[in-house]
Coordinates of C-alpha atoms in Angstrom, one line a residue:
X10 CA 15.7 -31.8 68.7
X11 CA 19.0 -32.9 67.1
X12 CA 22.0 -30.4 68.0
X13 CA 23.2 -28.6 65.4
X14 CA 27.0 -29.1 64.5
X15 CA 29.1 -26.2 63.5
X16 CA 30.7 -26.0 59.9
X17 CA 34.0 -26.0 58.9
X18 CA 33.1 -22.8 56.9
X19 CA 31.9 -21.6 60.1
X20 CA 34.7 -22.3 62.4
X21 CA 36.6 -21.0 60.2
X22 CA 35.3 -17.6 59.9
X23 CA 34.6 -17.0 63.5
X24 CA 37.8 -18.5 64.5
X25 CA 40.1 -16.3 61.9
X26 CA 42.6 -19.8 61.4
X27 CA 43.0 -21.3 57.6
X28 CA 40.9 -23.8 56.6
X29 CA 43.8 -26.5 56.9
X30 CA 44.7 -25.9 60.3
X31 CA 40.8 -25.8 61.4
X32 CA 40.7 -29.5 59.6
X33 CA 43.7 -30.9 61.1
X34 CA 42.0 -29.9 64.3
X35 CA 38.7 -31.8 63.6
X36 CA 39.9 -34.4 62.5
X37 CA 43.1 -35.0 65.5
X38 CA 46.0 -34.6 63.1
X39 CA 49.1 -33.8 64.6
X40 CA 51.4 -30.7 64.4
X41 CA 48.4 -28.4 66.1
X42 CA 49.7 -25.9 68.8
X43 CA 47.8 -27.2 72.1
X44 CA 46.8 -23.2 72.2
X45 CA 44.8 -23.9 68.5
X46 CA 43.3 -26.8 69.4
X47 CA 41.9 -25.0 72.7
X48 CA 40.8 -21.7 70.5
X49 CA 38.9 -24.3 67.9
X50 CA 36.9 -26.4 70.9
X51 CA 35.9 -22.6 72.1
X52 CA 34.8 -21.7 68.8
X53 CA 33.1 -24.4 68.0
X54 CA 31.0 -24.5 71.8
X55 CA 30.3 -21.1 71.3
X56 CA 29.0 -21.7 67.7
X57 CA 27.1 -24.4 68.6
X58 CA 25.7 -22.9 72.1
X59 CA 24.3 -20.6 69.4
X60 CA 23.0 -22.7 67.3
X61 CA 21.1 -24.5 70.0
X62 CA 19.4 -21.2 71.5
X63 CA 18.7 -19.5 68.4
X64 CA 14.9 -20.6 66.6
X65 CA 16.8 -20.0 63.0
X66 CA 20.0 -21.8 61.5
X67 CA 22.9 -20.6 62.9
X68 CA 25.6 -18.6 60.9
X69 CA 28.9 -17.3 61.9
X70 CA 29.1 -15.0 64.5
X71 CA 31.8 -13.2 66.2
X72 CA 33.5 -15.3 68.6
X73 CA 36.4 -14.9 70.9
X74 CA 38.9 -16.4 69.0
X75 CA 42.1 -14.9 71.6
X76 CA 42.0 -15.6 75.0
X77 CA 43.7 -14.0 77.7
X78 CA 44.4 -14.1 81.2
X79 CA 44.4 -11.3 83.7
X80 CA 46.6 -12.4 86.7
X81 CA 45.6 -9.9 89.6
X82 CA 48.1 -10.1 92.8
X83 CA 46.6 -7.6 96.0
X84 CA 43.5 -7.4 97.9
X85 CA 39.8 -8.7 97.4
X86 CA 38.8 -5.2 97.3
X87 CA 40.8 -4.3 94.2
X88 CA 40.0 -7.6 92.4
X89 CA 36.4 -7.5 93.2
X90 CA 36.1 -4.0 91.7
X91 CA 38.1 -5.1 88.3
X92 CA 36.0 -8.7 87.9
X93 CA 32.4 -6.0 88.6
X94 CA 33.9 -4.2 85.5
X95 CA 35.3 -7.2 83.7
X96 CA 31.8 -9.0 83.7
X97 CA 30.2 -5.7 82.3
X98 CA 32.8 -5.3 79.6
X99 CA 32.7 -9.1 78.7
X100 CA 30.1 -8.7 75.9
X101 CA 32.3 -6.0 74.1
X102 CA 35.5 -7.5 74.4
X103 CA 33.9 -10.6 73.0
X104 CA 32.6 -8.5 70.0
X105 CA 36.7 -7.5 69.5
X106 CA 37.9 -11.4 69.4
X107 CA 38.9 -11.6 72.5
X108 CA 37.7 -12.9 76.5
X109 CA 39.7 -12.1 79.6
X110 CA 39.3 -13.9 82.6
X111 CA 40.4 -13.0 85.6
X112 CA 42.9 -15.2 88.2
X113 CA 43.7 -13.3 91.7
X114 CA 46.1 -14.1 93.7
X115 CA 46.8 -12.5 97.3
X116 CA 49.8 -10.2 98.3
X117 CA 51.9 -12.8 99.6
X118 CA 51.6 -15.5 97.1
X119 CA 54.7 -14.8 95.3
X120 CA 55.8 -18.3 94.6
X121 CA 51.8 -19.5 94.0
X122 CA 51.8 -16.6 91.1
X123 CA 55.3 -17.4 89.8
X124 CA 54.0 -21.2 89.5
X125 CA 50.8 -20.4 87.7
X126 CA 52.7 -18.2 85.3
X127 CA 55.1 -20.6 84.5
X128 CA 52.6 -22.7 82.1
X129 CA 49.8 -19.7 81.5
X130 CA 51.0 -20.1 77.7
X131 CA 49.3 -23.5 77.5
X132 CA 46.5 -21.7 79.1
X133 CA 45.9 -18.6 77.3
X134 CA 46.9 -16.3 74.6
X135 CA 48.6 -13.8 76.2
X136 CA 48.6 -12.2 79.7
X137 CA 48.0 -9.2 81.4
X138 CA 49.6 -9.1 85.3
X139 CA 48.8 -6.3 88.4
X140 CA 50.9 -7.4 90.7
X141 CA 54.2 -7.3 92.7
X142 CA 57.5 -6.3 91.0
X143 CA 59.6 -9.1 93.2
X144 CA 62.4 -11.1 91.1
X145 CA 60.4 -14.5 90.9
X146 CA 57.4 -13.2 89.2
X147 CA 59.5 -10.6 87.0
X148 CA 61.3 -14.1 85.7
X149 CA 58.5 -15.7 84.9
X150 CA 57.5 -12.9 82.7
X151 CA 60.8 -12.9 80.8
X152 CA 60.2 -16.0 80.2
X153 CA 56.8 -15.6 78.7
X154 CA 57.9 -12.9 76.6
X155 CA 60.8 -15.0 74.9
X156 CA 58.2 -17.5 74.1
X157 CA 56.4 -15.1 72.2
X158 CA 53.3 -14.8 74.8
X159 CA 52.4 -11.3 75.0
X160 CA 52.7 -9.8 78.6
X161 CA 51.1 -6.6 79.4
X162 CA 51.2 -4.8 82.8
X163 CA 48.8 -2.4 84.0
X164 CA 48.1 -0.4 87.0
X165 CA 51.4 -0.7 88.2
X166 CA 54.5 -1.5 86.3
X167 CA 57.3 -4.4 86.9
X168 CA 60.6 -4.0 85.0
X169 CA 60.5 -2.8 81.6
X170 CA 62.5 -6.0 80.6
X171 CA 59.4 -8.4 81.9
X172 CA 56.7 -6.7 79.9
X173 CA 56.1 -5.4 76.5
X174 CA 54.0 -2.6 77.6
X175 CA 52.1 -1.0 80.4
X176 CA 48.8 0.3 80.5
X177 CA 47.4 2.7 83.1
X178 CA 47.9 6.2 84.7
X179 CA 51.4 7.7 85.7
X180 CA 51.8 7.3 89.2
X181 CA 54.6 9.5 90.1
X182 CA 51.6 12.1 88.2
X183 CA 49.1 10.6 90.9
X184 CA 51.7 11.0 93.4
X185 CA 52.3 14.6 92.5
X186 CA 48.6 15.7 92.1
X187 CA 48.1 14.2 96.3
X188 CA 51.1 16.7 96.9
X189 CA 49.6 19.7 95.0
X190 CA 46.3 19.3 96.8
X191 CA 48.0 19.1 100.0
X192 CA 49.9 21.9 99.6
X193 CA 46.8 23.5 98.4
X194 CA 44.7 22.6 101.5
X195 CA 47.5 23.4 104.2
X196 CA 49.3 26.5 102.9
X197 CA 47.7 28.8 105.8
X198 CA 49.8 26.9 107.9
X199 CA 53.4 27.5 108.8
X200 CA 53.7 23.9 109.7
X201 CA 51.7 20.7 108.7
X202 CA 52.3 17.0 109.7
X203 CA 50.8 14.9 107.1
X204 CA 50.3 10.9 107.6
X205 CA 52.0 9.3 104.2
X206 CA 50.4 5.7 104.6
X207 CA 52.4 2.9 102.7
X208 CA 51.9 -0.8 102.2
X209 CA 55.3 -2.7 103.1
X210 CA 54.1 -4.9 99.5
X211 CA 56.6 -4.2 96.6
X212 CA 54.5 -2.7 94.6
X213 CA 55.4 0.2 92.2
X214 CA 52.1 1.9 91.9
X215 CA 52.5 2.6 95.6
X216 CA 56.8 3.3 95.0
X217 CA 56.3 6.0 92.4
X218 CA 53.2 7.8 94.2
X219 CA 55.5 8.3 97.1
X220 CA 58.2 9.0 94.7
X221 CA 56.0 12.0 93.1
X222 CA 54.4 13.0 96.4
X223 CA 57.9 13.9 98.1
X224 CA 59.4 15.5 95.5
X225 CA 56.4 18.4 94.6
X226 CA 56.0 18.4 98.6
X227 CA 60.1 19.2 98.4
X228 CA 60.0 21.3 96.3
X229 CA 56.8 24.0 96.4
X230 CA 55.8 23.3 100.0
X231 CA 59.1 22.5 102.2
X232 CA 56.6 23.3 105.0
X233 CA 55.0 19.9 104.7
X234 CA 56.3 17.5 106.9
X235 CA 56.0 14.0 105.6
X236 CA 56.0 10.8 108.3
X237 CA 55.3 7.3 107.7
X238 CA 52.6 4.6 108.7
X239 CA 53.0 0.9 107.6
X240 CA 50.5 -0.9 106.6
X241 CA 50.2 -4.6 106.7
X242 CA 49.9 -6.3 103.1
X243 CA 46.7 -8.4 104.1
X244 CA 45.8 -8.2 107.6
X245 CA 42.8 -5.7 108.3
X246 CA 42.9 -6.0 112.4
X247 CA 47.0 -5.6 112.9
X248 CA 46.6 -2.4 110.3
X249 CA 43.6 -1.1 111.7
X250 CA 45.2 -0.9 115.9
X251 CA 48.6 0.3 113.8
X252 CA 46.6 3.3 112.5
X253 CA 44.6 3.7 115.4
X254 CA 47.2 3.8 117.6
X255 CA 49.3 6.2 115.6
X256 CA 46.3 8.5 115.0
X257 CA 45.2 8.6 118.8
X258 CA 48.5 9.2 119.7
X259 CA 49.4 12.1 117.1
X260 CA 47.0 15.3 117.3
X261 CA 49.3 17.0 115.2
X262 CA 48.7 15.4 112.0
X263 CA 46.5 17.4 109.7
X264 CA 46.4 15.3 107.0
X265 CA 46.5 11.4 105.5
X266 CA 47.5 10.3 102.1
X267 CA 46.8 6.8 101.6
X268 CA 49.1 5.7 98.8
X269 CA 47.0 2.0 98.5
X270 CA 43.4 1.7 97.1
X271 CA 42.1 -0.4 99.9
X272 CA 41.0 1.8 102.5
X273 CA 38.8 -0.5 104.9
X274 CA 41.4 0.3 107.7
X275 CA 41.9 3.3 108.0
X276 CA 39.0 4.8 107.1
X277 CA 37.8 2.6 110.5
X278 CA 40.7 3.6 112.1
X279 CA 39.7 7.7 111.4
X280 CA 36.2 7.7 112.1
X281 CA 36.5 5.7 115.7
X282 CA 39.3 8.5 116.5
X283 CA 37.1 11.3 116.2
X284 CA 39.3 12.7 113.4
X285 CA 36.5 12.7 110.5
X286 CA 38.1 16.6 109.8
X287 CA 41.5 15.6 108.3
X288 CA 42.3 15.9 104.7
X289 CA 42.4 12.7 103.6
X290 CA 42.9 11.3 99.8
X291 CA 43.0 8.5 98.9
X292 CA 43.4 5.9 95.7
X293 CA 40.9 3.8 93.8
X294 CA 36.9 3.6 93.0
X295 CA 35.2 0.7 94.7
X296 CA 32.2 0.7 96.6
X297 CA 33.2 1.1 100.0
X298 CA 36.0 4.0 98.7
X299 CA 32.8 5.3 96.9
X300 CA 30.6 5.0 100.4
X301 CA 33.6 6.5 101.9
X302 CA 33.9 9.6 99.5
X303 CA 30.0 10.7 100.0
X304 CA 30.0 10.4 103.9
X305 CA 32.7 13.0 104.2
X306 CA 35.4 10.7 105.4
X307 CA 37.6 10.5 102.2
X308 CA 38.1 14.3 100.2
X309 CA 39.7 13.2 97.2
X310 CA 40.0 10.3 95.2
X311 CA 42.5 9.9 92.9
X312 CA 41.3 7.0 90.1
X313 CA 41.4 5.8 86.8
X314 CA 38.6 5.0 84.3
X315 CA 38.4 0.8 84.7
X316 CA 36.3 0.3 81.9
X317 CA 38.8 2.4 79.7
X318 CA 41.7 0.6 81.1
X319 CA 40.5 -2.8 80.3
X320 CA 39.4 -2.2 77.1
X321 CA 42.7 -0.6 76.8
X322 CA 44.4 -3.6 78.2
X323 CA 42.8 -6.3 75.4
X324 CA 44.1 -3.3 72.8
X325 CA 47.6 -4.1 73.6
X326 CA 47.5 -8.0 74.4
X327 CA 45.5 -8.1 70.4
X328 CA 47.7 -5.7 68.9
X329 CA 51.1 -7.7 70.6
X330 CA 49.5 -11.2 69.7
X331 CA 49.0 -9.8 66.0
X332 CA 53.0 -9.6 66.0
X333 CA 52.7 -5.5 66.3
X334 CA 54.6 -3.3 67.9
X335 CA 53.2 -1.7 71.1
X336 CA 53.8 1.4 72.4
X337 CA 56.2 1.2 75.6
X338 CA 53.9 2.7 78.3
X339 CA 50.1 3.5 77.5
X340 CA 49.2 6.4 79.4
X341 CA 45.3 6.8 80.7
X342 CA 43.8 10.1 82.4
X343 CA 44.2 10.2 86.0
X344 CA 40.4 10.9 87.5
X345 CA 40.0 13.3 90.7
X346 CA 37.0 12.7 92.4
X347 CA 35.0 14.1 95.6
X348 CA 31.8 13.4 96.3
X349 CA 29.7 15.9 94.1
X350 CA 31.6 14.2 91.1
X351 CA 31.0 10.5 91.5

C-alpha cells in the first residue's frame, strides 16, 4: 500500500502555523526558526503515522504542535514516579497541543544540567525544571527567559528572576502542616526530641519545609526540640549507617520528619532499629512511600496531586508560549495522607 502524504491544508490545521510558513518549510526555503521546522516534521509524522494505521483517509487531527521539555534534577525515585504519571497523562496533554518529555538528571550534575540547558531552545518549546537552585543552573534559566523560551518551575522553586512562574504546593505550608501534627501527636509530653532529616542538596522544597517546620514548632510548641540528620544527596548505604547509627544511638527521639521524598533509607534504617513506633511523616507518593504508608512504618504523608500538577505545568508553559502573562506562583492543594486514605 502506497503511504499516504499529509496535506498542506492538513499540516496546517493541526500544526496552528500560516499556510506560508508551513510552505517555506516543505519546500526548504530559508528564514524558518530551526524550532518550526522541528514542530512541521512532528506534525507531519504524526499525521501521516495516522494515515497509515487508520482503514479511512486521514483528516486533521489534533496534534502536538508545542513541545516541551521537563528537566528533572534528584533521585530515580522521584523521576520514576513523575515519568509513571507523565506516560498516563501523555494522551491528554497531546489532545491540548502539547507533549512533555521528560530529561533526569541526578543530584550532583550541576554542570551536566547547566550544559543541556544551555541549547534546550533548539530542542523544545519551552521548559519546565525540578531541580537545584545553585547559581549555574539559575543562569542558564535567565538566559532562556531573555530569549523568549518559557521556563516554568515546579515542585520546588529557583529564584524568581530565573523563572516566569512556579507551579506546585507551598512548602513552608507543607512545612508547617509536619509541625502542627507533631505538636499534635507529642503534646502529652513535656519534652520531645524529634529527628528533622535534611538532604545537604540545595534544594528549596526541602529549605522552606524546614523554614515552616521551625517556626510553627517555635512558636505553638517550644517544647519540641528540633536536631538534625544529614542525609547524603545520592548515596543509599552512607545515609542508611548515618541514620542507623544516629537512631541506635538516640532512644530519646520520639519522632522523624523527613523533609525529602525519597525515603528508601530510612525507612530501612527504622524498621532494622526496632523503632517501627515513632511518628514518622514523610514527603511524596511513590510506590515504595505508598508500601511504606500501609505497613505502618510511615504515619503521614504529605503530597501533592501529580497528575494535577502536570497538567498544571503544560497550562503555564502554553499560556507563556502564547505570549500571556502567568500568574507568579501557581499554588496546588497540599494532600495528607495515611494509610486508610491512599
Amino acid at each position: 500500500m502506497i503511504q499516504r502524504r499529509a496535506t498542506l491544508n492538513e499540516i496546517v490545521a493541526a500544526s496552528g502555523l500560516s499556510r506560508a510558513t508551513v510552505d517555506r518549510v516543505i519546500n526548504n526555503r530559508p528564514g524558518v526558526h530551526p524550532r518550526t521546522r522541528d514542530l512541521v516534521a512532528r506534525v507531519v509524522a504524526e499525521l501521516e503515522k495516522t494515515a497509515a494505521d487508520a482503514s479511512v483517509p486521514s483528516v486533521a487531527v489534533p496534534v502536538a504542535n508545542k513541545y516541551f521539555q521537563l528537566c528533572v534534577q534528584g533521585s530515580e525515585v522521584f523521576a520514576d514516579a513523575l515519568e509513571a504519571v507523565l506516560s498516563h497523562s501523555a494522551q491528554a496533554l497531546r489532545a491540548r497541543g502539547c507533549k512533555l518529555d521528560l530529561i533526569r538528571f541526578a543530584t550532583d550534575e550541576d554542570e551536566k544540567l547547566s550544559d543541556y540547558l544551555a541549547a534546550v531552545g533548539e530542542k523544545c518549546d519551552g521548559v519546565a525544571i525540578a531541580g537545584k537552585n545553585v547559581e549555574v543552573v539559575g543562569n542558564r534559566l535567565r538566559a532562556l527567559k531573555q530569549r523568549q523560551i518559557p521556563v516554568v518551575s515546579f515542585m520546588t522553586d529557583v529564584d524568581a528572576d530565573a523563572r516566569h512562574c512556579y507551579v506546585g504546593i507551598d512548602n513552608r505550608a507543607a512545612g508547617q502542616t509536619a509541625a502542627f501534627l507533631l505538636g499534635n501527636h507529642l503534646k502529652h509530653l513535656p519534652a520531645a526530641d524529634v529527628a528533622l532529616v535534611v538532604n545537604s542538596a540545595s534544594c528549596r522544597s526541602h529549605e522552606d519545609r524546614e523554614i515552616g517546620c521551625r517556626a510553627l514548632l517555635r512558636q505553638r510548641y517550644p517544647q519540641i526540640n528540633l536536631f538534625e540528620i544529614v542525609k547524603g544527596e545520592d548515596d543509599v548505604e552512607s545515609t542508611y549507617q548515618v541514620l542507623q547509627d544516629t537512631l541506635s544511638n538516640s532512644p530519646d527521639i520520639s519522632a522523624i520528619y523527613d523533609l525529602s521524598g525519597d525515603n528508601r533509607s530510612l525507612a530501612k534504617a527504622v524498621q532494622d532499629c526496632g523503632r517501627s513506633s515513632l511518628l514518622y511523616i514523610a514527603h511524596d507518593l511513590n510506590p515504595g512511600s505508598s508500601n511504606l504508608l500501609k505497613e505502618n512504618v510511615i504515619d503521614y504523608l504529605i503530597a501533592q496531586d501529580m497528575p494535577a500538577l502536570l497538567s498544571a505545568v503544560a497550562d503555564a508553559l502554553l499560556q507563556i508560549s502564547a505570549g500571556k502573562q502567568a500568574a507568579d506562583i501557581n499554588p496546588l492543594p497540599i494532600q495528607l495522607l495515611c494509610r486508610y486514605s491512599i
